[in-house]
Amino acid sequence: VLSCRLYCEEAKDPKRCSCQTVLAEALDIVVRSFAPILPHLAEEVFQYIPYKKDSEGVFRTGWINASSAWKKPGIEEAIEGACAMRDSFLGSISGKNALEYEVIIVIEPGLLFELMEALQAEETSSVSQLNEIMMASQTTLLSELPKETPSDANIIKGTFLINLEGGDICEQSSYKVIARPIAKAKCPRCRRYTAESSSTPCPRCLQVLAAGKGST
């Protein structure tokens, strides 16, 4: 997920910038956490952080102070639910390259489906947060099985318990995951199987490359 966002998206793309923000916040918290037991290492790391404007040192700038903006209701459950489905997907392909597959996730209308929609607004996407978590080349989110699903399709079934508002909202939801080999070619830039030809970048990469040329 990180490598795709950092190296494949346009430099000022919100996805790439948000990834850098999370990494910066994580580094700040980790450094302050081990500062009491590894003071010299913590101070050295802190002094080399390029975006820090102060030079007082890690011990003079306070303890951990994570913003409440990180505590968005439902986001933790959405990520955990997506990770549970990813585990089902990866388990169904027996160690094969996940990028060679597309994933179909089927969830009946309800809270779990709404949480997944927060990660992928479109029905099918190769660039959504849900697809990044699934580690596939393409993810489709549906509320019922496609009519063209073969009778011998390998359908992985699972359940996920949603617990919100300290237990005030609890819902056990079921889901189905179908993995099938993707029919598209491997993009020479992002390495996902989202291109029409192995010699031509995928639509996302073509757009990023065009934007880069326009800014030079």
N, CA, C and O of each residue as an XYZ file, in Angstrom:
864
protein
N       0.827     -1.199      0.000
C       0.000      0.000      0.000
C       0.860      1.247      0.000
O       0.649      2.157     -0.802
N       1.848      1.290      0.917
C       2.694      2.467      1.031
C       3.519      2.685     -0.223
O       3.606      3.807     -0.724
N       4.131      1.612     -0.741
C       4.996      1.766     -1.902
C       4.206      2.240     -3.114
O       4.701      3.050     -3.897
N       2.981      1.742     -3.275
C       2.166      2.155     -4.419
C       1.816      3.627     -4.321
O       1.911      4.357     -5.307
N       1.414      4.067     -3.142
C       1.045      5.478     -2.966
C       2.248      6.403     -3.109
O       2.149      7.459     -3.734
N       3.377      6.016     -2.537
C       4.537      6.890     -2.523
C       5.228      6.981     -3.873
O       5.730      8.042     -4.244
N       5.261      5.876     -4.611
C       6.051      5.846     -5.833
C       5.238      5.866     -7.122
O       5.793      6.080     -8.200
N       3.937      5.647     -7.023
C       3.129      5.582     -8.246
C       2.207      6.769     -8.431
O       1.855      7.109     -9.561
N       1.808      7.410     -7.335
C       0.916      8.553     -7.450
C       1.705      9.822     -7.784
O       2.924      9.875     -7.624
N       0.981     10.835     -8.248
C       1.601     12.130     -8.528
C       2.114     12.742     -7.228
O       1.561     12.480     -6.160
N       3.158     13.546     -7.309
C       3.823     14.076     -6.114
C       2.873     14.785     -5.158
O       3.006     14.639     -3.943
N       1.920     15.549     -5.678
C       1.007     16.313     -4.826
C      -0.368     15.673     -4.704
O      -1.311     16.311     -4.236
N      -0.488     14.430     -5.116
C      -1.766     13.736     -4.999
C      -2.144     13.579     -3.526
O      -1.286     13.235     -2.713
N      -3.407     13.823     -3.162
C      -3.829     13.698     -1.762
C      -3.525     12.335     -1.149
O      -3.211     12.250      0.038
N      -3.614     11.264     -1.943
C      -3.311      9.937     -1.423
C      -1.848      9.848     -0.991
O      -1.532      9.307      0.069
N      -0.968     10.386     -1.826
C       0.464     10.334     -1.510
C       0.773     11.221     -0.299
O       1.528     10.831      0.592
N       0.182     12.410     -0.281
C       0.413     13.337      0.829
C      -0.124     12.773      2.139
O       0.508     12.930      3.184
N      -1.277     12.122      2.094
C      -1.844     11.551      3.316
C      -0.963     10.433      3.841
O      -0.822     10.264      5.052
N      -0.365      9.661      2.926
C       0.553      8.603      3.322
C       1.778      9.182      4.025
O       2.220      8.654      5.045
N       2.321     10.259      3.484
C       3.472     10.917      4.105
C       3.111     11.469      5.481
O       3.921     11.419      6.406
N       1.893     11.994      5.612
C       1.443     12.527      6.895
C       1.368     11.438      7.951
O       1.797     11.641      9.087
N       0.825     10.282      7.582
C       0.722      9.161      8.519
C       2.110      8.678      8.935
O       2.345      8.412     10.113
N       3.031      8.564      7.977
C       4.393      8.128      8.295
C       5.085      9.119      9.227
O       5.799      8.720     10.147
N       4.871     10.415      8.985
C       5.478     11.440      9.833
C       4.928     11.374     11.257
O       5.678     11.488     12.226
N       3.621     11.189     11.375
C       2.993     11.100     12.695
C       3.473      9.850     13.430
O       3.756      9.894     14.628
N       3.560      8.743     12.707
C       4.021      7.497     13.320
C       5.465      7.617     13.808
O       5.799      7.162     14.901
N       6.312      8.233     12.988
C       7.708      8.415     13.386
C       7.812      9.272     14.639
O       8.578      8.957     15.550
N       7.045     10.353     14.685
C       7.081     11.251     15.845
C       6.678     10.514     17.122
O       7.316     10.680     18.161
N       5.625      9.705     17.048
C       5.142      8.978     18.223
C       6.145      7.909     18.653
O       6.401      7.737     19.845
N       6.710      7.194     17.683
C       7.673      6.130     18.019
C       8.916      6.719     18.678
O       9.402      6.190     19.678
N       9.429      7.814     18.117
C      10.639      8.436     18.679
C      10.393      8.914     20.103
O      11.230      8.699     20.979
N       9.261      9.556     20.345
C       8.958     10.037     21.702
C       8.718      8.867     22.666
O       8.980      8.981     23.864
N       8.218      7.741     22.135
C       7.934      6.590     22.990
C       9.205      5.957     23.549
O       9.261      5.599     24.726
N      10.239      5.820     22.689
C      11.448      5.161     23.192
C      12.500      6.153     23.699
O      13.584      5.745     24.116
N      12.187      7.444     23.665
C      13.144      8.445     24.151
C      13.580      8.224     25.605
O      14.764      8.389     25.896
N      12.686      7.859     26.531
C      13.122      7.670     27.933
C      14.124      6.530     28.123
O      14.915      6.571     29.065
N      14.113      5.517     27.255
C      15.023      4.381     27.444
C      16.179      4.385     26.439
O      17.198      3.734     26.667
N      16.027      5.109     25.338
C      17.099      5.242     24.348
C      17.267      6.729     24.009
O      17.025      7.133     22.872
N      17.671      7.532     24.972
C      17.687      8.988     24.791
C      18.600      9.472     23.677
O      18.232     10.375     22.925
N      19.778      8.890     23.561
C      20.723      9.374     22.554
C      20.227      9.053     21.137
O      20.323      9.885     20.234
N      19.695      7.831     20.956
C      19.156      7.445     19.649
C      17.954      8.310     19.295
O      17.829      8.779     18.163
N      17.072      8.519     20.265
C      15.878      9.336     20.024
C      16.249     10.758     19.627
O      15.657     11.332     18.713
N      17.230     11.320     20.319
C      17.638     12.691     20.022
C      18.264     12.790     18.631
O      18.022     13.750     17.899
N      19.067     11.793     18.276
C      19.697     11.811     16.955
C      18.647     11.711     15.851
O      18.704     12.446     14.865
N      17.691     10.800     16.018
C      16.620     10.665     15.031
C      15.841     11.962     14.927
O      15.548     12.430     13.827
N      15.508     12.539     16.057
C      14.708     13.769     16.089
C      15.412     14.911     15.360
O      14.771     15.675     14.638
N      16.713     15.030     15.544
C      17.466     16.109     14.918
C      17.574     15.942     13.403
O      17.797     16.916     12.685
N      17.418     14.716     12.920
C      17.528     14.467     11.480
C      16.179     14.483     10.767
O      16.129     14.319      9.548
N      15.083     14.676     11.506
C      13.775     14.769     10.854
C      13.734     16.064     10.051
O      13.794     17.142     10.643
N      13.635     15.997      8.736
C      13.809     17.192      7.893
C      12.716     18.237      8.003
O      12.959     19.411      7.728
N      11.513     17.835      8.401
C      10.399     18.789      8.409
C      10.180     19.431      9.783
O       9.259     20.233      9.939
N      11.004     19.096     10.778
C      10.870     19.713     12.084
C      11.425     21.130     12.050
O      12.558     21.349     11.620
N      10.621     22.096     12.508
C      11.043     23.494     12.464
C      11.776     23.916     13.738
O      12.540     24.881     13.728
N      11.541     23.188     14.838
C      12.213     23.554     16.086
C      13.479     22.724     16.246
O      13.605     21.646     15.666
N      14.405     23.230     17.030
C      15.675     22.532     17.243
C      15.940     22.328     18.735
O      17.087     22.143     19.143
N      14.880     22.361     19.549
C      15.045     22.238     20.989
C      15.339     20.810     21.426
O      15.865     20.592     22.517
N      15.009     19.850     20.599
C      15.256     18.469     20.969
C      13.990     17.763     21.407
O      12.990     18.393     21.751
N      14.054     16.444     21.389
C      12.872     15.645     21.683
C      12.418     15.795     23.131
O      11.231     15.637     23.417
N      13.338     16.096     24.055
C      12.979     16.180     25.465
C      12.424     17.554     25.861
O      11.907     17.710     26.968
N      12.520     18.519     24.999
C      12.035     19.863     25.313
C      10.769     20.228     24.533
O      10.284     21.357     24.612
N      10.253     19.281     23.796
C       9.072     19.571     22.972
C       7.838     18.789     23.409
O       6.856     18.698     22.673
N       7.898     18.226     24.616
C       6.711     17.586     25.162
C       6.606     16.100     24.868
O       7.385     15.529     24.105
N       5.610     15.499     25.506
C       5.360     14.073     25.356
C       4.457     13.856     24.145
O       4.154     14.806     23.423
N       4.033     12.634     23.919
C       3.179     12.311     22.780
C       1.875     13.098     22.859
O       1.223     13.139     23.902
N       1.509     13.714     21.755
C       0.288     14.521     21.717
C      -0.422     14.283     20.387
O      -0.431     15.142     19.505
N      -1.012     13.102     20.266
C      -1.709     12.741     19.030
C      -3.011     13.521     18.908
O      -3.745     13.671     19.884
N      -3.289     14.006     17.732
C      -4.496     14.789     17.491
C      -5.736     13.904     17.554
O      -5.703     12.746     17.137
N      -6.818     14.450     18.071
C      -8.086     13.717     18.134
C      -8.666     13.495     16.739
O      -9.581     12.691     16.565
N      -8.133     14.208     15.749
C      -8.618     14.054     14.371
C      -8.346     12.657     13.828
O      -8.985     12.219     12.872
N      -7.379     11.951     14.453
C      -7.065     10.598     13.997
C      -8.130      9.598     14.428
O      -8.230      8.514     13.855
N      -8.927      9.953     15.434
C      -9.927      9.026     15.976
C     -11.261      9.217     15.262
O     -12.218      9.737     15.836
N     -11.309      8.801     14.033
C     -12.525      8.926     13.241
C     -13.419      7.720     13.497
O     -12.984      6.587     13.290
N     -14.659      7.932     13.942
C     -15.549      6.804     14.261
C     -15.751      5.876     13.071
O     -16.060      6.319     11.965
N     -15.572      4.598     13.314
C     -15.831      3.598     12.294
C     -14.644      3.223     11.437
O     -14.656      2.162     10.813
N     -13.609      4.064     11.384
C     -12.508      3.795     10.466
C     -11.707      2.570     10.911
O     -11.247      1.793     10.074
N     -11.538      2.395     12.226
C     -10.798      1.229     12.712
C     -11.538     -0.059     12.356
O     -10.928     -1.036     11.922
N     -12.858     -0.050     12.544
C     -13.658     -1.229     12.212
C     -13.637     -1.503     10.716
O     -13.609     -2.659     10.295
N     -13.651     -0.436      9.903
C     -13.606     -0.601      8.447
C     -12.301     -1.261      8.017
O     -12.303     -2.168      7.185
N     -11.192     -0.804      8.584
C      -9.889     -1.375      8.235
C      -9.789     -2.821      8.707
O      -9.298     -3.682      7.978
N     -10.253     -3.088      9.927
C     -10.186     -4.450     10.452
C     -11.064     -5.396      9.630
O     -10.684     -6.539      9.374
N     -12.241     -4.912      9.220
C     -13.112     -5.731      8.387
C     -12.481     -6.034      7.043
O     -12.536     -7.165      6.560
N     -11.874     -5.007      6.435
C     -11.200     -5.198      5.142
C     -10.023     -6.162      5.281
O      -9.779     -6.977      4.392
N      -9.301     -6.070      6.384
C      -8.164     -6.977      6.599
C      -8.635     -8.421      6.774
O      -7.959     -9.352      6.336
N      -9.793     -8.611      7.414
C     -10.346     -9.959      7.562
C     -10.684    -10.544      6.194
O     -10.428    -11.721      5.940
N     -11.256     -9.727      5.316
C     -11.579    -10.180      3.967
C     -10.312    -10.427      3.157
O     -10.254    -11.361      2.359
N      -9.303     -9.593      3.362
C      -8.026     -9.816      2.678
C      -7.416    -11.153      3.082
O      -6.884    -11.876      2.240
N      -7.493    -11.482      4.376
C      -6.959    -12.766      4.833
C      -7.697    -13.922      4.163
O      -7.091    -14.933      3.808
N      -9.007    -13.765      3.993
C      -9.780    -14.804      3.305
C      -9.337    -14.926      1.853
O      -9.212    -16.029      1.322
N      -9.103    -13.788      1.221
C      -8.659    -13.779     -0.172
C      -7.291    -14.417     -0.325
O      -7.104    -15.293     -1.169
N      -6.338    -13.987      0.482
C      -4.976    -14.524      0.376
C      -4.938    -16.012      0.698
O      -4.168    -16.764      0.101
N      -5.771    -16.433      1.644
C      -5.822    -17.845      1.974
C      -6.375    -18.691      0.838
O      -6.055    -19.874      0.726
N      -7.207    -18.086     -0.004
C      -7.833    -18.839     -1.096
C      -6.923    -19.016     -2.311
O      -7.202    -19.847     -3.175
N      -5.829    -18.237     -2.384
C      -4.953    -18.339     -3.556
C      -3.634    -19.030     -3.225
O      -2.736    -19.093     -4.065
N      -3.520    -19.536     -2.035
C      -2.396    -20.412     -1.643
C      -1.016    -19.845     -1.957
O      -0.207    -20.515     -2.599
N      -0.738    -18.621     -1.516
C       0.592    -18.047     -1.663
C       0.935    -17.525     -3.035
O       2.080    -17.141     -3.273
N      -0.017    -17.498     -3.947
C       0.242    -16.970     -5.283
C       0.275    -15.438     -5.250
O      -0.099    -14.821     -4.253
N       0.726    -14.840     -6.346
C       0.825    -13.391     -6.441
C      -0.571    -12.773     -6.440
O      -1.341    -12.975     -7.379
N      -0.896    -12.020     -5.390
C      -2.232    -11.440     -5.258
C      -2.548    -10.470     -6.385
O      -3.711    -10.292     -6.747
N      -1.507     -9.835     -6.945
C      -1.739     -8.863     -8.011
C      -2.229     -9.507     -9.306
O      -2.714     -8.813    -10.200
N      -2.107    -10.804     -9.410
C      -2.580    -11.503    -10.607
C      -4.074    -11.828    -10.532
O      -4.619    -12.512    -11.398
N      -4.724    -11.320     -9.477
C      -6.133    -11.637     -9.266
C      -6.981    -10.367     -9.114
O      -6.491     -9.298     -8.749
N      -8.247    -10.532     -9.406
C      -9.244     -9.542     -9.044
C     -10.132    -10.168     -7.979
O     -10.349    -11.380     -7.967
N     -10.642     -9.326     -7.085
C     -11.424     -9.809     -5.961
C     -12.848     -9.275     -6.055
O     -13.070     -8.104     -6.360
N     -13.797    -10.148     -5.791
C     -15.197     -9.743     -5.690
C     -15.635     -9.962     -4.250
O     -15.579    -11.082     -3.742
N     -16.070     -8.900     -3.598
C     -16.539     -8.966     -2.216
C     -18.049     -8.772     -2.227
O     -18.558     -7.790     -2.768
N     -18.750     -9.706     -1.630
C     -20.216     -9.641     -1.584
C     -20.667     -9.517     -0.134
O     -20.389    -10.388      0.690
N     -21.365     -8.426      0.170
C     -21.863     -8.177      1.525
C     -23.319     -7.718      1.423
O     -23.639     -6.822      0.641
N     -24.178     -8.322      2.199
C     -25.570     -7.882      2.201
C     -25.659     -6.466      2.751
O     -24.851     -6.083      3.597
N     -26.641     -5.672      2.278
C     -26.787     -4.292      2.768
C     -26.842     -4.245      4.292
O     -27.571     -5.006      4.928
N     -26.063     -3.343      4.855
C     -25.997     -3.240      6.312
C     -24.792     -2.413      6.715
O     -24.198     -1.723      5.886
N     -24.434     -2.480      7.979
C     -23.364     -1.640      8.508
C     -22.006     -1.993      7.896
O     -21.226     -1.099      7.566
N     -21.720     -3.287      7.744
C     -20.427     -3.682      7.170
C     -20.292     -3.198      5.736
O     -19.222     -2.743      5.330
N     -21.362     -3.291      4.971
C     -21.325     -2.811      3.590
C     -21.062     -1.308      3.558
O     -20.297     -0.829      2.721
N     -21.688     -0.569      4.459
C     -21.484      0.885      4.528
C     -20.042      1.224      4.891
O     -19.475      2.180      4.362
N     -19.448      0.445      5.790
C     -18.051      0.679      6.156
C     -17.124      0.427      4.972
O     -16.158      1.163      4.772
N     -17.414     -0.611      4.185
C     -16.594     -0.895      3.016
C     -16.774      0.170      1.938
O     -15.836      0.488      1.206
N     -17.982      0.715      1.844
C     -18.228      1.799      0.886
C     -17.407      3.037      1.229
O     -17.060      3.822      0.347
N     -17.099      3.210      2.514
C     -16.253      4.335      2.913
C     -14.836      4.166      2.381
O     -14.109      5.147      2.218
N     -14.441      2.922      2.111
C     -13.116      2.638      1.566
C     -13.119      2.535      0.050
O     -12.072      2.635     -0.590
N     -14.307      2.334     -0.525
C     -14.423      2.248     -1.985
C     -15.821      2.696     -2.395
O     -16.795      1.956     -2.252
N     -15.901      3.907     -2.902
C     -17.202      4.457     -3.305
C     -17.706      3.830     -4.598
O     -18.911      3.664     -4.784
N     -16.772      3.477     -5.501
C     -17.152      2.893     -6.775
C     -17.414      1.400     -6.610
O     -16.915      0.766     -5.680
N     -18.198      0.857     -7.521
C     -18.463     -0.589     -7.469
C     -17.187     -1.373     -7.743
O     -16.898     -2.352     -7.055
N     -16.425     -0.947     -8.744
C     -15.177     -1.613     -9.103
C     -14.051     -0.587     -9.172
O     -14.214      0.479     -9.767
N     -12.917     -0.905     -8.569
C     -11.803      0.042     -8.569
C     -10.470     -0.685     -8.444
O     -10.375     -1.745     -7.824
N      -9.453     -0.094     -9.045
C      -8.083     -0.602     -8.900
C      -7.225      0.363     -8.081
O      -6.050      0.089     -7.836
N      -7.799      1.485     -7.657
C      -7.023      2.501     -6.941
C      -7.649      2.882     -5.601
O      -7.149      3.793     -4.940
N      -8.716      2.222     -5.181
C      -9.391      2.573     -3.932
C      -8.588      2.104     -2.722
O      -7.674      1.287     -2.841
N      -8.949      2.639     -1.555
C      -8.308      2.186     -0.321
C      -8.614      0.712     -0.059
O      -7.759     -0.027      0.430
N      -9.830      0.292     -0.385
C     -10.191     -1.111     -0.191
C      -9.323     -2.013     -1.051
O      -8.855     -3.051     -0.583
N      -9.103     -1.634     -2.296
C      -8.273     -2.455     -3.175
C      -6.820     -2.480     -2.704
O      -6.149     -3.504     -2.827
N      -6.335     -1.375     -2.174
C      -4.974     -1.346     -1.650
C      -4.829     -2.322     -0.486
O      -3.822     -3.022     -0.372
N      -5.844     -2.361      0.376
C      -5.795     -3.280      1.506
C      -5.879     -4.728      1.031
O      -5.186     -5.598      1.557
N      -6.720     -4.984      0.045
C      -6.871     -6.347     -0.467
C      -5.612     -6.837     -1.172
O      -5.400     -8.044     -1.289
N      -4.765     -5.902     -1.648
C      -3.498     -6.226     -2.322
C      -3.707     -6.869     -3.682
O      -2.790     -7.489     -4.221
N      -4.908     -6.729     -4.245
C      -5.216     -7.278     -5.562
C      -5.027     -6.193     -6.618
O      -4.697     -5.052     -6.293
N      -5.238     -6.554     -7.879
C      -5.165     -5.558     -8.945
C      -6.490     -4.835     -9.128
O      -6.531     -3.725     -9.657
N      -7.574     -5.469     -8.689
C      -8.887     -4.856     -8.852
C      -9.851     -5.460     -7.835
O      -9.825     -6.665     -7.585
N     -10.699     -4.618     -7.254
C     -11.680     -5.085     -6.278
C     -13.068     -4.607     -6.669
O     -13.257     -3.449     -7.042
N     -14.031     -5.504     -6.582
C     -15.428     -5.175     -6.855
C     -16.234     -5.415     -5.591
O     -16.134     -6.476     -4.975
N     -17.034     -4.428     -5.206
C     -17.859     -4.507     -4.002
C     -19.322     -4.588     -4.408
O     -19.847     -3.678     -5.050
N     -19.984     -5.687     -4.030
C     -21.373     -5.916     -4.429
C     -22.223     -6.303     -3.222
O     -21.706     -6.723     -2.187
N     -23.532     -6.153     -3.378
C     -24.462     -6.541     -2.323
C     -25.080     -7.913     -2.581
O     -25.799     -8.437     -1.729
N     -24.810     -8.494     -3.740
C     -25.271     -9.845     -4.046
C     -24.347    -10.482     -5.065
O     -23.637     -9.783     -5.789
N     -24.352    -11.798     -5.126
C     -23.481    -12.508     -6.056
C     -23.831    -12.161     -7.497
O     -25.008    -12.069     -7.844
N     -22.812    -11.967     -8.345
C     -23.087    -11.703     -9.767
C     -23.818    -12.888    -10.402
O     -23.570    -14.044    -10.059
N     -24.702    -12.582    -11.313
C     -25.478    -13.639    -11.960
C     -24.590    -14.580    -12.772
O     -24.917    -15.754    -12.951
N     -23.446    -14.049    -13.270
C     -22.577    -14.875    -14.109
C     -21.576    -15.690    -13.299
O     -20.659    -16.277    -13.872
N     -21.735    -15.738    -11.965
C     -20.810    -16.507    -11.142
C     -20.910    -17.986    -11.476
O     -21.999    -18.552    -11.378
N     -19.807    -18.641    -11.871
C     -19.836    -20.072    -12.210
C     -20.265    -20.920    -11.012
O     -20.016    -20.561     -9.861
N     -20.897    -22.019    -11.295
C     -21.376    -22.894    -10.220
C     -20.221    -23.506     -9.428
O     -20.393    -23.869     -8.264
N     -19.033    -23.624    -10.058
C     -17.881    -24.206     -9.373
C     -16.921    -23.148     -8.825
O     -15.784    -23.458     -8.472
N     -17.383    -21.906     -8.756
C     -16.527    -20.821     -8.265
C     -16.149    -21.066     -6.804
O     -16.962    -21.538     -6.009
N     -14.903    -20.737     -6.468
C     -14.426    -20.897     -5.097
C     -14.863    -19.684     -4.272
O     -14.215    -18.638     -4.298
N     -15.952    -19.836     -3.553
C     -16.510    -18.744     -2.763
C     -16.115    -18.933     -1.300
O     -16.508    -19.910     -0.662
N     -15.337    -17.994     -0.781
C     -14.901    -18.053      0.614
C     -15.889    -17.255      1.462
O     -16.134    -16.077      1.201
N     -16.448    -17.901      2.471
C     -17.418    -17.241      3.339
C     -16.782    -16.912      4.680
O     -15.943    -17.655      5.188
N     -17.199    -15.781      5.243
C     -16.677    -15.377      6.541
C     -17.640    -14.461      7.257
O     -18.639    -14.020      6.688
N     -17.335    -14.177      8.513
C     -18.149    -13.253      9.306
C     -17.242    -12.252     10.004
O     -16.065    -12.522     10.244
N     -17.801    -11.106     10.321
C     -17.033    -10.069     11.019
C     -17.945     -9.379     12.021
O     -19.062     -8.984     11.689
N     -17.456     -9.236     13.258
C     -18.227     -8.592     14.312
C     -17.859     -7.119     14.385
O     -16.709     -6.766     14.643
N     -18.845     -6.267     14.155
C     -18.643     -4.817     14.235
C     -19.024     -4.353     15.629
O     -20.110     -4.663     16.119
N     -18.129     -3.610     16.265
C     -18.352     -3.121     17.621
C     -18.053     -1.631     17.650
O     -16.889     -1.229     17.628
N     -19.089     -0.816     17.697
C     -18.933      0.635     17.676
C     -19.475      1.275     18.950
O     -20.276      0.682     19.672
N     -19.023      2.490     19.204
C     -19.506      3.280     20.343
C     -19.378      2.515     21.661
O     -20.293      2.516     22.484
N     -18.225      1.863     21.846
C     -17.995      1.163     23.098
C     -18.924      0.001     23.345
O     -19.171     -0.366     24.494
N     -19.442     -0.582     22.287
C     -20.327     -1.733     22.437
C     -21.796     -1.404     22.295
O     -22.634     -2.306     22.298
N     -22.127     -0.116     22.170
C     -23.526      0.267     22.009
C     -24.080     -0.189     20.664
O     -25.276     -0.448     20.530
N     -23.195     -0.285     19.668
C     -23.603     -0.759     18.346
C     -22.818     -2.017     18.025
O     -21.605     -1.963     17.820
N     -23.504     -3.146     17.980
C     -22.877     -4.430     17.651
C     -23.652     -5.089     16.518
O     -24.883     -5.132     16.529
N     -22.912     -5.598     15.545
C     -23.579     -6.267     14.429
C     -22.657     -7.328     13.861
O     -21.514     -7.048     13.501
N     -23.163     -8.547     13.785
C     -22.417     -9.654     13.178
C     -22.804     -9.711     11.709
O     -23.966     -9.946     11.376
N     -21.838     -9.498     10.834
C     -22.119     -9.458      9.402
C     -21.365    -10.563      8.683
O     -20.239    -10.905      9.045
N     -21.992    -11.108      7.674
C     -21.354    -12.143      6.859
C     -20.896    -11.547      5.535
O     -21.439    -10.544      5.071
N     -19.901    -12.171      4.940
C     -19.395    -11.711      3.649
C     -18.940    -12.905      2.832
O     -18.703    -13.990      3.364
N     -18.825    -12.690      1.546
C     -18.304    -13.702      0.627
C     -17.180    -13.073     -0.190
O     -17.273    -11.911     -0.584
N     -16.137    -13.824     -0.442
C     -14.989    -13.357     -1.223
C     -14.739    -14.337     -2.365
O     -14.623    -15.545     -2.158
N     -14.658    -13.790     -3.570
C     -14.361    -14.600     -4.749
C     -13.098    -14.049     -5.400
O     -13.020    -12.859     -5.706
N     -12.129    -14.901     -5.607
C     -10.884    -14.499     -6.281
C     -10.820    -15.186     -7.640
O     -11.031    -16.393     -7.749
N     -10.528    -14.407     -8.667
C     -10.376    -15.003     -9.998
C      -9.250    -14.301    -10.747
O      -9.047    -13.099    -10.577
N      -8.518    -15.041    -11.572
C      -7.398    -14.447    -12.313
C      -7.873    -13.257    -13.145
O      -8.905    -13.321    -13.813
N      -7.112    -12.189    -13.093
C      -7.496    -10.989    -13.832
C      -7.063    -11.119    -15.292
O      -6.032    -11.718    -15.599
N      -7.860    -10.553    -16.169
C      -7.625    -10.735    -17.610
C      -6.745     -9.640    -18.219
O      -6.401     -9.726    -19.398
N      -6.380     -8.634    -17.463
C      -5.619     -7.518    -18.012
C      -4.116     -7.772    -17.946
O      -3.656     -8.736    -17.334
N      -3.365     -6.882    -18.591
C      -1.911     -7.034    -18.662
C      -1.225     -6.295    -17.513
O      -1.821     -5.441    -16.858
N       0.030     -6.643    -17.289
C       0.812     -6.041    -16.220
C       1.327     -4.664    -16.633
O       1.998     -4.521    -17.655
N       1.008     -3.662    -15.832
C       1.470     -2.301    -16.118
C       2.980     -2.233    -15.886
O       3.447     -2.655    -14.829
N       3.754     -1.714    -16.842
C       5.212     -1.649    -16.674
C       5.669     -0.635    -15.626
O       6.838     -0.622    -15.240
N       4.742      0.218    -15.163
C       5.111      1.247    -14.186
C       4.735      0.853    -12.750
O       5.599      0.813    -11.874
N       3.450      0.561    -12.506
C       3.013      0.248    -11.152
C       2.992     -1.248    -10.853
O       2.811     -1.647     -9.702
N       3.177     -2.081    -11.882
C       3.259     -3.533    -11.743
C       1.928     -4.198    -11.409
O       1.893     -5.387    -11.092
N       0.849     -3.454    -11.477
C      -0.458     -4.072    -11.284
C      -1.003     -4.519    -12.635
O      -0.623     -3.987    -13.679
N      -1.879     -5.482    -12.600
C      -2.452     -6.007    -13.841
C      -3.703     -5.195    -14.200
O      -4.837     -5.662    -14.089
N      -3.441     -3.965    -14.633
C      -4.528     -3.037    -14.941
C      -4.351     -2.367    -16.301
O      -5.067     -1.418    -16.621
N      -3.408     -2.850    -17.099
C      -3.122     -2.236    -18.398
C      -3.741     -3.063    -19.529
O      -4.003     -4.257    -19.383
N      -3.963     -2.394    -20.649
C      -4.492     -3.081    -21.820
C      -3.394     -3.857    -22.547
O      -3.672     -4.828    -23.250
N      -2.138     -3.418    -22.370
C      -1.001     -4.056    -23.008
C       0.193     -3.991    -22.060
O       0.329     -3.032    -21.300
N       1.046     -4.991    -22.100
C       2.213     -5.019    -21.220
C       3.247     -3.950    -21.580
O       4.168     -3.693    -20.805
N       3.099     -3.335    -22.735
C       4.031     -2.295    -23.172
C       3.475     -0.889    -22.938
O       4.149      0.100    -23.229
N       2.264     -0.797    -22.419
C       1.614      0.502    -22.200
C       1.191      0.638    -20.738
O       0.578     -0.282    -20.197
N       1.498      1.753    -20.090
C       1.060      1.941    -18.698
C      -0.457      1.909    -18.574
O      -1.179      2.147    -19.543
N      -0.919      1.618    -17.394
C      -2.354      1.577    -17.125
C      -2.924      2.996    -17.126
O      -2.154      3.956    -17.096
N      -4.239      3.158    -17.161
C      -4.846      4.502    -17.210
C      -4.399      5.405    -16.068
O      -4.146      6.589    -16.289
N      -4.295      4.868    -14.838
C      -3.855      5.695    -13.710
C      -2.449      6.214    -13.924
O      -2.179      7.394    -13.699
N      -1.545      5.339    -14.359
C      -0.154      5.741    -14.562
C      -0.008      6.707    -15.736
O       0.814      7.622    -15.692
N      -0.799      6.505    -16.776
C      -0.771      7.434    -17.906
C      -1.184      8.829    -17.461
O      -0.610      9.828    -17.896
N      -2.170      8.885    -16.602
C      -2.633     10.178    -16.092
C      -1.558     10.854    -15.243
O      -1.341     12.059    -15.365
N      -0.887     10.088    -14.385
C       0.177     10.636    -13.544
C       1.340     11.123    -14.397
O       1.885     12.197    -14.144
N       1.726     10.346    -15.406
C       2.834     10.723    -16.281
C       2.502     11.985    -17.081
O       3.356     12.849    -17.278
N       1.253     12.078    -17.536
C       0.836     13.268    -18.277
C       0.863     14.509    -17.391
O       1.255     15.588    -17.835
N       0.449     14.351    -16.152
C       0.459     15.480    -15.208
C       1.875     15.916    -14.908
O       2.146     17.106    -14.744
N       2.797     14.936    -14.835
C       4.197     15.259    -14.573
C       4.835     16.031    -15.710
O       5.633     16.941    -15.484
N       4.483     15.669    -16.928
C       5.014     16.386    -18.085
C       4.471     17.803    -18.148
O       5.165     18.736    -18.551
N       3.216     17.946    -17.743
C       2.604     19.270    -17.804
C       3.142     20.240    -16.787
O       3.032     21.454    -16.958
N       3.747     19.694    -15.687
C       4.259     20.565    -14.635
C       5.725     20.916    -14.824
O       6.269     21.719    -14.067
N       6.373     20.326    -15.825
C       7.800     20.597    -16.034
C       7.986     21.736    -17.010
O       9.118     22.111    -17.314
